[in-house]
């Protein structure tokens, strides 16, 4: 928010692991909403773990929009647990992609990554609790990802990005 000052922040689903009306969850949701909405417009796309989120948002006094998908130019932004109709280019989450990098001397590092295909971009999970599945194994959860040929991954190494051919 500070570095890029975006007009809109859109969360592509799985905002919480499970939306239950616990005081601690409501407090963290309120804190997040206040932080983002003080600087940007916030939109939330419902993910497969977001059942009950609308009720929790209501209890937090938030009128933030909760959508299934958002069209932005030629892209459909969605969580990805459901297969989108049509042939739009898709930006999605859901998969939690990671890639394992090796240094040739026995060292290995598992890194979250972006996954880039012809018509689909998969974003990494931002939570350290979402371990992810290695993109080199090609086992995807969603029909959209299973139907795509991914040419490259972009590994996140701290504050740097490393393009990797697949």
Coordinates of C-alpha atoms in Angstrom, one line a residue:
X1 CA 0.0 0.0 0.0
X2 CA 2.8 2.4 0.9
X3 CA 5.1 1.5 -2.1
X4 CA 2.5 1.4 -4.9
X5 CA -0.5 3.4 -3.6
X6 CA -3.0 1.3 -5.6
X7 CA -6.5 2.7 -6.3
X8 CA -7.9 -0.8 -5.7
X9 CA -6.8 -3.9 -3.8
X10 CA -8.5 -7.1 -4.8
X11 CA -8.0 -10.2 -2.7
X12 CA -8.5 -13.4 -4.9
X13 CA -10.1 -15.6 -2.3
X14 CA -9.4 -17.6 0.8
X15 CA -9.3 -14.3 2.8
X16 CA -9.5 -16.5 5.9
X17 CA -9.1 -20.2 6.3
X18 CA -12.5 -20.5 7.8
X19 CA -14.8 -17.5 8.5
X20 CA -16.1 -18.0 12.0
X21 CA -17.4 -15.2 14.2
X22 CA -14.6 -15.4 16.8
X23 CA -13.5 -12.2 18.4
X24 CA -9.8 -12.6 17.3
X25 CA -10.8 -13.2 13.7
X26 CA -13.2 -10.2 13.7
X27 CA -10.4 -8.0 15.2
X28 CA -7.9 -9.0 12.6
X29 CA -10.4 -8.6 9.7
X30 CA -11.4 -5.1 11.1
X31 CA -7.7 -4.2 11.3
X32 CA -7.0 -5.3 7.7
X33 CA -10.1 -3.5 6.4
X34 CA -9.2 -0.3 8.1
X35 CA -5.6 -0.5 6.9
X36 CA -6.6 -1.1 3.3
X37 CA -9.7 1.1 3.1
X38 CA -7.8 4.1 4.5
X39 CA -5.8 4.2 1.3
X40 CA -7.6 2.1 -1.4
X41 CA -10.8 0.6 -2.5
X42 CA -11.0 -3.0 -1.4
X43 CA -12.7 -5.9 -3.2
X44 CA -12.9 -9.5 -2.1
X45 CA -13.4 -12.5 -4.3
X46 CA -14.9 -15.5 -2.5
X47 CA -12.6 -18.6 -2.4
X48 CA -13.4 -22.1 -1.4
X49 CA -12.5 -21.4 2.3
X50 CA -14.6 -18.2 2.5
X51 CA -18.0 -19.8 3.4
X52 CA -19.5 -17.6 6.1
X53 CA -17.3 -14.6 5.2
X54 CA -20.2 -12.3 4.3
X55 CA -21.7 -12.8 7.8
X56 CA -18.4 -12.1 9.5
X57 CA -17.9 -9.0 7.4
X58 CA -21.4 -7.8 8.3
X59 CA -20.6 -8.3 12.0
X60 CA -17.5 -6.2 11.5
X61 CA -19.6 -3.4 10.0
X62 CA -18.1 -3.8 6.6
X63 CA -19.9 -3.3 3.3
X64 CA -16.9 -4.4 1.2
X65 CA -18.0 -6.1 -2.0
X66 CA -17.7 -9.9 -2.0
X67 CA -17.7 -11.3 -5.6
X68 CA -17.3 -14.5 -7.4
X69 CA -15.1 -12.9 -10.1
X70 CA -14.2 -9.5 -11.5
X71 CA -13.6 -8.6 -15.1
X72 CA -10.7 -6.2 -15.6
X73 CA -10.0 -5.4 -19.2
X74 CA -9.4 -8.7 -21.0
X75 CA -8.8 -10.6 -17.7
X76 CA -11.1 -12.4 -15.4
X77 CA -9.8 -12.2 -11.8
X78 CA -11.1 -15.1 -9.7
X79 CA -10.1 -17.5 -6.9
X80 CA -9.9 -20.5 -9.2
X81 CA -11.6 -23.3 -7.4
X82 CA -14.4 -23.2 -10.0
X83 CA -13.8 -23.4 -13.8
X84 CA -14.7 -20.1 -15.5
X85 CA -16.9 -20.1 -18.5
X86 CA -15.6 -18.8 -21.8
X87 CA -12.1 -18.2 -23.0
X88 CA -11.0 -15.1 -21.0
X89 CA -7.5 -14.7 -19.8
X90 CA -7.6 -15.6 -16.1
X91 CA -5.7 -14.4 -13.1
X92 CA -6.3 -16.7 -10.2
X93 CA -5.2 -18.0 -6.8
X94 CA -6.3 -21.3 -5.3
X95 CA -3.3 -23.4 -6.4
X96 CA -0.6 -22.0 -4.0
X97 CA 2.2 -22.7 -6.5
X98 CA 5.8 -23.2 -5.3
X99 CA 9.0 -24.2 -7.1
X100 CA 12.0 -26.0 -5.7
X101 CA 15.3 -24.6 -6.7
X102 CA 18.6 -26.4 -6.4
X103 CA 22.1 -25.1 -6.3
X104 CA 23.8 -28.1 -7.8
X105 CA 25.7 -28.8 -4.6
X106 CA 22.8 -30.4 -2.6
X107 CA 21.1 -27.2 -1.4
X108 CA 17.4 -26.9 -2.1
X109 CA 15.0 -24.1 -1.5
X110 CA 11.2 -24.2 -1.9
X111 CA 9.9 -20.8 -3.0
X112 CA 6.4 -19.5 -3.6
X113 CA 6.0 -18.5 -7.3
X114 CA 3.8 -17.0 -9.9
X115 CA 2.8 -19.5 -12.6
X116 CA 2.5 -18.1 -16.2
X117 CA 0.7 -19.9 -19.0
X118 CA -0.8 -18.8 -22.4
X119 CA -4.2 -17.8 -20.9
X120 CA -3.7 -18.2 -17.2
X121 CA -1.6 -16.6 -14.5
X122 CA -1.7 -18.2 -11.0
X123 CA -0.7 -16.0 -8.1
X124 CA 1.3 -17.4 -5.1
X125 CA -0.3 -17.7 -1.7
X126 CA 0.9 -14.9 0.6
X127 CA 0.5 -17.0 3.8
X128 CA 3.4 -19.0 5.1
X129 CA 0.8 -21.5 6.3
X130 CA -0.1 -22.3 2.7
X131 CA 2.8 -24.6 1.8
X132 CA 1.8 -25.1 -1.8
X133 CA 2.4 -27.8 -4.3
X134 CA 5.5 -27.9 -6.6
X135 CA 4.7 -26.7 -10.1
X136 CA 7.2 -29.1 -11.6
X137 CA 5.1 -32.0 -10.6
X138 CA 2.1 -30.6 -12.6
X139 CA -0.5 -31.7 -10.1
X140 CA -3.1 -29.0 -10.0
X141 CA -6.3 -28.7 -8.0
X142 CA -8.4 -26.7 -10.5
X143 CA -9.7 -27.6 -13.9
X144 CA -8.4 -24.3 -15.3
X145 CA -4.8 -25.1 -14.2
X146 CA -5.0 -28.7 -15.4
X147 CA -6.1 -27.5 -18.8
X148 CA -3.2 -25.0 -19.2
X149 CA 0.3 -25.4 -20.3
X150 CA 2.6 -23.4 -18.1
X151 CA 5.8 -22.2 -19.7
X152 CA 7.4 -20.5 -16.8
X153 CA 7.3 -19.8 -13.1
X154 CA 8.6 -16.7 -11.4
X155 CA 10.1 -17.6 -8.1
X156 CA 9.9 -15.2 -5.2
X157 CA 13.3 -15.0 -3.4
X158 CA 12.8 -12.5 -0.6
X159 CA 12.5 -9.2 -2.4
X160 CA 13.6 -10.5 -5.7
X161 CA 11.9 -12.3 -8.6
X162 CA 13.6 -15.1 -10.6
X163 CA 12.1 -16.3 -13.9
X164 CA 12.4 -20.1 -14.3
X165 CA 11.5 -22.0 -17.4
X166 CA 9.4 -25.1 -16.9

